[in-house]
Coordinates of N, CA and C in Angstrom, one line a residue:
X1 N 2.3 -24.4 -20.1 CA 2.8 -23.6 -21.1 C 2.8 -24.5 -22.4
X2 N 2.5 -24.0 -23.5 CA 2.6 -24.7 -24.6 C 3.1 -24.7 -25.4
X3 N 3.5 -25.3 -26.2 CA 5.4 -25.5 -27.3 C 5.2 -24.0 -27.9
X4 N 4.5 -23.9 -28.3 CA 4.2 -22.5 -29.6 C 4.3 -20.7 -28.4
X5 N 3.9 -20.8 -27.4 CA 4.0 -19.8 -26.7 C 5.9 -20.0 -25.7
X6 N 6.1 -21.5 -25.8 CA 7.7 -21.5 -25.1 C 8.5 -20.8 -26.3
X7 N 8.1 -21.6 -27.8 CA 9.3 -21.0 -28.3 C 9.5 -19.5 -28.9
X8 N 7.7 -19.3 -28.9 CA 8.2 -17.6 -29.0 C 8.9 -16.5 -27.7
X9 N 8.8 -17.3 -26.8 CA 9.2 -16.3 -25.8 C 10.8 -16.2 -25.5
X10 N 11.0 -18.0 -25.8 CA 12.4 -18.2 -26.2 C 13.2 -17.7 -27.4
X11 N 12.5 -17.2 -28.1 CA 13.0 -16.1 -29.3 C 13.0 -15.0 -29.1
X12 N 12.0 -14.4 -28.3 CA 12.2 -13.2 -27.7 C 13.2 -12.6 -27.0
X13 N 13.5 -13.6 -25.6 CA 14.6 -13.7 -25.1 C 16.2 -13.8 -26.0
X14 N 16.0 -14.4 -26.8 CA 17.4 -14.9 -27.5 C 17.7 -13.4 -28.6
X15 N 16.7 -13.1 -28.9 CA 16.5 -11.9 -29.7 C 17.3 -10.3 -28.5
X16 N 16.6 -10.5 -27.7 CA 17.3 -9.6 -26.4 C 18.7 -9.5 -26.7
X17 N 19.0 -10.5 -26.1 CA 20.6 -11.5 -25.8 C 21.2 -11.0 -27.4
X18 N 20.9 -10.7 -28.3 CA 21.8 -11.0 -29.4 C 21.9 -9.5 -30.2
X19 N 20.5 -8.7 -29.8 CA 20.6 -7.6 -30.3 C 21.2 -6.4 -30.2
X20 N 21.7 -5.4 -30.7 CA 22.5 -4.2 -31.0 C 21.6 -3.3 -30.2
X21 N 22.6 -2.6 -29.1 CA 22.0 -1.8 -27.9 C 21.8 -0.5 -29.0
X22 N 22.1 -0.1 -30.4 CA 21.8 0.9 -31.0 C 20.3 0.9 -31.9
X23 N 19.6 -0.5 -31.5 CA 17.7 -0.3 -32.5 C 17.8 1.3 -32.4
X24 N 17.0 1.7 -33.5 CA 16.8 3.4 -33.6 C 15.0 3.2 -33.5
X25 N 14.4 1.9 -34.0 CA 13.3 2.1 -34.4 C 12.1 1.8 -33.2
X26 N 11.2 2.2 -32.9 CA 10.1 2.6 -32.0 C 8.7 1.2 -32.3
X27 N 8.9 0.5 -30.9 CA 7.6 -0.8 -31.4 C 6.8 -0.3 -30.8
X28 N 6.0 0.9 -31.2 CA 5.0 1.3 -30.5 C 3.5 0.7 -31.1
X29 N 3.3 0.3 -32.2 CA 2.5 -0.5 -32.9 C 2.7 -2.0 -32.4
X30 N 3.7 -2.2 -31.6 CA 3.1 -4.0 -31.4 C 3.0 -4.0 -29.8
X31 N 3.1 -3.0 -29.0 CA 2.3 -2.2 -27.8 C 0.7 -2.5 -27.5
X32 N 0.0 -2.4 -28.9 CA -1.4 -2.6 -28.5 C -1.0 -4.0 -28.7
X33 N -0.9 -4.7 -29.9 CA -0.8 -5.5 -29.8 C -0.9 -7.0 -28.8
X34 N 0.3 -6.4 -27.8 CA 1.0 -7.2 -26.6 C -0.7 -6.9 -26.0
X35 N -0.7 -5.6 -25.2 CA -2.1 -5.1 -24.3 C -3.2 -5.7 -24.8
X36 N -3.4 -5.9 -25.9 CA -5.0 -6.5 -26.2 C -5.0 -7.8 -26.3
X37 N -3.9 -8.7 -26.4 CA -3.7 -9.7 -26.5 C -5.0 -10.9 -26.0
X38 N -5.5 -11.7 -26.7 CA -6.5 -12.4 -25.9 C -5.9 -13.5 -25.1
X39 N -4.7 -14.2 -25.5 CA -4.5 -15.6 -25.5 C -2.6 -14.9 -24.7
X40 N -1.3 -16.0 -24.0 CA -0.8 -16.3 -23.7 C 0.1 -16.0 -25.7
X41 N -0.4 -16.6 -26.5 CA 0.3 -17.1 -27.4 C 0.4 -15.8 -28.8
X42 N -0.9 -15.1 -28.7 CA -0.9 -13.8 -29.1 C -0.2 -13.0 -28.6
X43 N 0.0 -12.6 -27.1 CA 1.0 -12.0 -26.5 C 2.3 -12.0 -27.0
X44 N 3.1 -13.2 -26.8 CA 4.3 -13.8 -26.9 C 4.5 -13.1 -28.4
X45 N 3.7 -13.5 -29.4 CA 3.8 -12.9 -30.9 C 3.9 -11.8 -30.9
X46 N 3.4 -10.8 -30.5 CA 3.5 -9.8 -30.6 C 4.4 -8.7 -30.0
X47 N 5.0 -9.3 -28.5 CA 6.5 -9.1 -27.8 C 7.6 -9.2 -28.6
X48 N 7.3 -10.8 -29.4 CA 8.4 -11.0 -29.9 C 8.7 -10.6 -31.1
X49 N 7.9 -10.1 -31.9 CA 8.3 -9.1 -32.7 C 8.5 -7.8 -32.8
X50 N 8.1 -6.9 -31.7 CA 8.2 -5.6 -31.1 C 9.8 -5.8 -30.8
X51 N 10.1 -6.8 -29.7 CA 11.8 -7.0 -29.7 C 12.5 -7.1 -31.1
X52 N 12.0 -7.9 -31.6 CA 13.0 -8.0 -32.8 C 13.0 -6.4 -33.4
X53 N 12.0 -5.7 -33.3 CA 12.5 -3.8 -34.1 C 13.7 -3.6 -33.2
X54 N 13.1 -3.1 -32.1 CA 13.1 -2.6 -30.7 C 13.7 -3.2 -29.5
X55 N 14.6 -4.1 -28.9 CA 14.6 -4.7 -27.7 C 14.5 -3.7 -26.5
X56 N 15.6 -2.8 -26.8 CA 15.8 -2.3 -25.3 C 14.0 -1.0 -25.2
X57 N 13.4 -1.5 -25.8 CA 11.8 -0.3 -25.6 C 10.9 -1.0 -24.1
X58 N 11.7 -0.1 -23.1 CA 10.9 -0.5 -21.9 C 9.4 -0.4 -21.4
X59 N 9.1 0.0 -22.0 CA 7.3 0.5 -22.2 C 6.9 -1.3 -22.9
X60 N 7.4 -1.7 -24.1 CA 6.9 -2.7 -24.6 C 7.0 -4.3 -23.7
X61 N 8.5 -4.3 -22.8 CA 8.3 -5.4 -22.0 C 7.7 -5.4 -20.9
X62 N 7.3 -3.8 -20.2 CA 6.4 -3.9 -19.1 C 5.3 -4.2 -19.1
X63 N 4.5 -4.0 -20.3 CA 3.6 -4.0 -21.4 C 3.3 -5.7 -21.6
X64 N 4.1 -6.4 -21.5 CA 4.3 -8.0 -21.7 C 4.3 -8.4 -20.3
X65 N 5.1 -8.1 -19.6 CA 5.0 -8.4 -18.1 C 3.3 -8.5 -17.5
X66 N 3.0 -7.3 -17.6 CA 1.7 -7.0 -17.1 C 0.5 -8.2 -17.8
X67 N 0.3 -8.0 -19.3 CA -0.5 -8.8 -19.8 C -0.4 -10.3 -19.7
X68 N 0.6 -10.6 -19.5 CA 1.0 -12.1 -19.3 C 0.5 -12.3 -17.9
X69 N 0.5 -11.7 -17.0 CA 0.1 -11.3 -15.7 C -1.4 -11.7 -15.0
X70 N -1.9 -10.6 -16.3 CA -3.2 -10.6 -16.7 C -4.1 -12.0 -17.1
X71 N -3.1 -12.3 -17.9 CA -3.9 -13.5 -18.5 C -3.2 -14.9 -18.1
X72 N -2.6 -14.8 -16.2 CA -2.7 -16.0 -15.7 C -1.4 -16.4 -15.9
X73 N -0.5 -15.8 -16.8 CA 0.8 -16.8 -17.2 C 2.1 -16.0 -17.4
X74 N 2.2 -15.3 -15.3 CA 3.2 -14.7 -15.3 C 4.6 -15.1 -15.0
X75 N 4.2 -16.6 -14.8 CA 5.1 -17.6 -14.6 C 6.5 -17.7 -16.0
X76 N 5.5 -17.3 -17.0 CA 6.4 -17.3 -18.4 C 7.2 -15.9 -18.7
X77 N 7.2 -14.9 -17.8 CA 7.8 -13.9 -18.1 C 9.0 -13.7 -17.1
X78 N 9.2 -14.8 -16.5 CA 10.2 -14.6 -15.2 C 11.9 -14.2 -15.5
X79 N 11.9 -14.6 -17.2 CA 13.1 -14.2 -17.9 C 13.2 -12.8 -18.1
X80 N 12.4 -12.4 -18.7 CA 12.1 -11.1 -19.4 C 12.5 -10.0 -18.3
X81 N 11.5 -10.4 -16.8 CA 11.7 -9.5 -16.0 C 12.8 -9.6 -15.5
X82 N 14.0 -10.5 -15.2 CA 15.1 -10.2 -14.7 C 15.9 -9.9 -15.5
X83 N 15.8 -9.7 -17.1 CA 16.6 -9.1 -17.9 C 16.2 -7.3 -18.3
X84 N 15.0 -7.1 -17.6 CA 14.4 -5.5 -17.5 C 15.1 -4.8 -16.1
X85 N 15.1 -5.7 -15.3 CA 15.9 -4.9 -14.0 C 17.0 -5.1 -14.1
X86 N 17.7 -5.5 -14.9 CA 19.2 -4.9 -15.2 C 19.1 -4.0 -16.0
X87 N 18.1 -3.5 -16.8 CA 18.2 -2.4 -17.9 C 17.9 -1.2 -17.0
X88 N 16.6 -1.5 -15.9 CA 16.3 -0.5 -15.4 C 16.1 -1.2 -13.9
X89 N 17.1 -0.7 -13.2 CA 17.1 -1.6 -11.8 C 15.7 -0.9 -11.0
X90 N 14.9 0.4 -11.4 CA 13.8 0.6 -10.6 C 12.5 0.4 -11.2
X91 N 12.5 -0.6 -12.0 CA 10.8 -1.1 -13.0 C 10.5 -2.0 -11.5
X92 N 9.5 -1.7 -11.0 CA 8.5 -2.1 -10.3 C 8.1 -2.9 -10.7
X93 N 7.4 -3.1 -11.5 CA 6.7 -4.2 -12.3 C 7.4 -5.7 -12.6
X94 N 8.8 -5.3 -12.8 CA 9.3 -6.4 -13.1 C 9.9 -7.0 -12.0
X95 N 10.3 -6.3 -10.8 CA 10.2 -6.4 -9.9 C 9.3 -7.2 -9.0
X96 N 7.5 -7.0 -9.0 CA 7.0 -8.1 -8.7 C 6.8 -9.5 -9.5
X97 N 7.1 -9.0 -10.6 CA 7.7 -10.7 -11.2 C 8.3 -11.4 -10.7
X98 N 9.7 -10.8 -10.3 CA 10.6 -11.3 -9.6 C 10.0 -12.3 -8.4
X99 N 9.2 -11.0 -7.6 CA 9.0 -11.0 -6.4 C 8.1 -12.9 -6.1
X100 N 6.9 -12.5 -7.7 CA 6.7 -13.9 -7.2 C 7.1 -15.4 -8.1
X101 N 8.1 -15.0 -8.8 CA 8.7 -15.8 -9.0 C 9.5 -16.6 -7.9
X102 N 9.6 -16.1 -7.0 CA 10.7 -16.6 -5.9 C 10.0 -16.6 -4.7
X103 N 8.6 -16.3 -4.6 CA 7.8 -16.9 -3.4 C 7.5 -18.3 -3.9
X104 N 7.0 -18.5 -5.7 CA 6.8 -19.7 -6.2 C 7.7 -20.6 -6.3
X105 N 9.1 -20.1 -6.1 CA 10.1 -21.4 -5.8 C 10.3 -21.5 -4.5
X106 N 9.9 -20.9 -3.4 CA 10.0 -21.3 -2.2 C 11.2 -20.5 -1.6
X107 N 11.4 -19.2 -2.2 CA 12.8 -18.4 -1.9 C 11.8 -17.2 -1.4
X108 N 11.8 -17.3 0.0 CA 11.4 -16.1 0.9 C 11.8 -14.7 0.3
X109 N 13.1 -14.9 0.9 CA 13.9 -14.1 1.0 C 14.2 -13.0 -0.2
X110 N 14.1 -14.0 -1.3 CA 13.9 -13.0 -2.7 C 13.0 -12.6 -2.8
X111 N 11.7 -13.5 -2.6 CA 10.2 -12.5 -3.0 C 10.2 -11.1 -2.2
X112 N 10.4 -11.4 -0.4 CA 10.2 -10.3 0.3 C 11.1 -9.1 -0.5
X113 N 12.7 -9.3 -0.9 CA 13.6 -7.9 -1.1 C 12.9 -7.6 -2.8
X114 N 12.3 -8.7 -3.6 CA 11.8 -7.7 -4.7 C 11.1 -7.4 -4.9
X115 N 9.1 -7.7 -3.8 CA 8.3 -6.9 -3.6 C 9.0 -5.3 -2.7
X116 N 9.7 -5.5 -2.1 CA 10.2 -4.3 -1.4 C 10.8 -3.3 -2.5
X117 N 11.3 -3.8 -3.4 CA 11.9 -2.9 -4.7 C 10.9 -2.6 -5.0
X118 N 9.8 -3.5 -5.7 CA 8.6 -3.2 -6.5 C 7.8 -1.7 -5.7
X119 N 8.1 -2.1 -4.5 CA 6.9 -1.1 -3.5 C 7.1 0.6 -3.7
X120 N 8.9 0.3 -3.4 CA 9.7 1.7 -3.5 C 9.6 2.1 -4.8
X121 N 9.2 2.2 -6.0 CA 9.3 2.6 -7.0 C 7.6 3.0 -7.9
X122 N 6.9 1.8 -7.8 CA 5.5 2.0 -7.8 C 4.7 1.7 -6.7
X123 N 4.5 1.8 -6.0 CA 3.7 1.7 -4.4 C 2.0 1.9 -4.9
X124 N 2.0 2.3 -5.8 CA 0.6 2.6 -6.2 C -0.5 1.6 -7.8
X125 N 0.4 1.1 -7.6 CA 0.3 0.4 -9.0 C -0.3 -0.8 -8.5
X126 N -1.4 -1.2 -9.4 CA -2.5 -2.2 -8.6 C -1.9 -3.9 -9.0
X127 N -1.0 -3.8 -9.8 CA -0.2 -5.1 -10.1 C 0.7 -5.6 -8.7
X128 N 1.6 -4.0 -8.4 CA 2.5 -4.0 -7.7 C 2.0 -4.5 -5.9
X129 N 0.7 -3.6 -5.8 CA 0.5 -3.8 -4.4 C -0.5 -5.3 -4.3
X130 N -1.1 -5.6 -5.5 CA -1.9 -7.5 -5.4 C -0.2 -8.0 -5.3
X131 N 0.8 -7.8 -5.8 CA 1.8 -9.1 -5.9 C 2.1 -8.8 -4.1
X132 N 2.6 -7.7 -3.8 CA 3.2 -7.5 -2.3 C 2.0 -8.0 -1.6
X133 N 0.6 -8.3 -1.8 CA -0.3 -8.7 -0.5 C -0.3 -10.7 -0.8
X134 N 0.1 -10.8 -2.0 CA 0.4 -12.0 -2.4 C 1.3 -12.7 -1.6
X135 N 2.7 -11.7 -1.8 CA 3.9 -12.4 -1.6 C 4.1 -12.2 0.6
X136 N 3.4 -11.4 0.8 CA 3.4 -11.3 2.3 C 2.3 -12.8 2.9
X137 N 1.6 -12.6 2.0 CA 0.2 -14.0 2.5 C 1.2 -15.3 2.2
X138 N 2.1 -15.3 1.0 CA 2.9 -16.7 1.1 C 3.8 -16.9 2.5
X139 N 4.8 -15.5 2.5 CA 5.5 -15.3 4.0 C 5.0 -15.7 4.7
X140 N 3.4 -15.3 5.4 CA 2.8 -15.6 6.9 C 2.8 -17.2 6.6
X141 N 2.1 -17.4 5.2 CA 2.2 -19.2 5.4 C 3.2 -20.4 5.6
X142 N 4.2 -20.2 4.9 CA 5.4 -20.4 5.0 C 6.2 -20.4 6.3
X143 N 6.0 -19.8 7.1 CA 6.3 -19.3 7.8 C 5.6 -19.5 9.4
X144 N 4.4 -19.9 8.9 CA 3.5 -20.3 10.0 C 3.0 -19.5 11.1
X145 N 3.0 -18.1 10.6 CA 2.5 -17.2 10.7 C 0.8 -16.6 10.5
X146 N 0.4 -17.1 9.7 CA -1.0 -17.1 9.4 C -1.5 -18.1 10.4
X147 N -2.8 -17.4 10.5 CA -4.3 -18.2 11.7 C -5.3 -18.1 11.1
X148 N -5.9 -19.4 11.6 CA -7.4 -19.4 11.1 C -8.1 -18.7 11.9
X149 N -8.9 -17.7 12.0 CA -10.0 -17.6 13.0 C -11.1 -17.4 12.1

């Protein structure tokens, strides 16, 4: 991760954390934004100023979840998404964030119960069911369940 994409994401976050659950105004313009994003660092920019209108606009951090996703570096949204399942305890999406954020720390147990969230909610969602075939392939390994043949 690199200094200019930690500290906007850490603005983003802090921006969350600090803002008035009453924003009236709509970031639906930094939505494409986030989606078209080419780079990790354009993303982040354009999250982070969507939050700063808007925090609680759940369309725009799923929208960041996903793309970050996309472009390899969903390891950097692992905040975001556990501050979206408290907003909305059934976002799927953020959910497999979760899910593999905690197969990548070596916490079974968390990946399996929040690919299981993720499943129950979007089961169909092509994010949702690559992280659950993901986070089951770390289980069998870990686990010593997986075979070569």
């Amino acid at each position: 991760m690199n200094t200019r994409t930690l500290i906007l994401t850490v603005a983003a976050t802090v921006a969350l954390a600090l803002a008035p659950a009453t924003a009236q105004v709509s970031p639906e313009s930094y939505l494409a934004g986030v989606a078209n994003a080419q780079s990790g660092e354009q993303a982040a920019a354009a999250y982070s100023a969507g939050v700063a209108v808007s925090p609680y606009h759940v369309p725009l951090h799923e929208t960041y979840l996903l793309r970050m996703a996309e472009l390899g570096l969903v390891d950097q949204t692992f905040p975001q998404a556990r501050w979206l399942v408290q907003v909305d305890t059934t976002n799927g999406i953020a959910w497999a964030v979760i899910a593999i954020q905690g197969a990548t720390e070596g916490q079974m147990a968390e990946a399996v119960d929040a690919v299981i969230r993720a499943l129950a909610t979007q089961q169909e969602h092509p994010f949702v069911l690559h992280t659950a075939g993901q986070v089951v392939g770390w289980y069998d390994h870990d686990n010593g369940l997986a075979t070569a043949d």
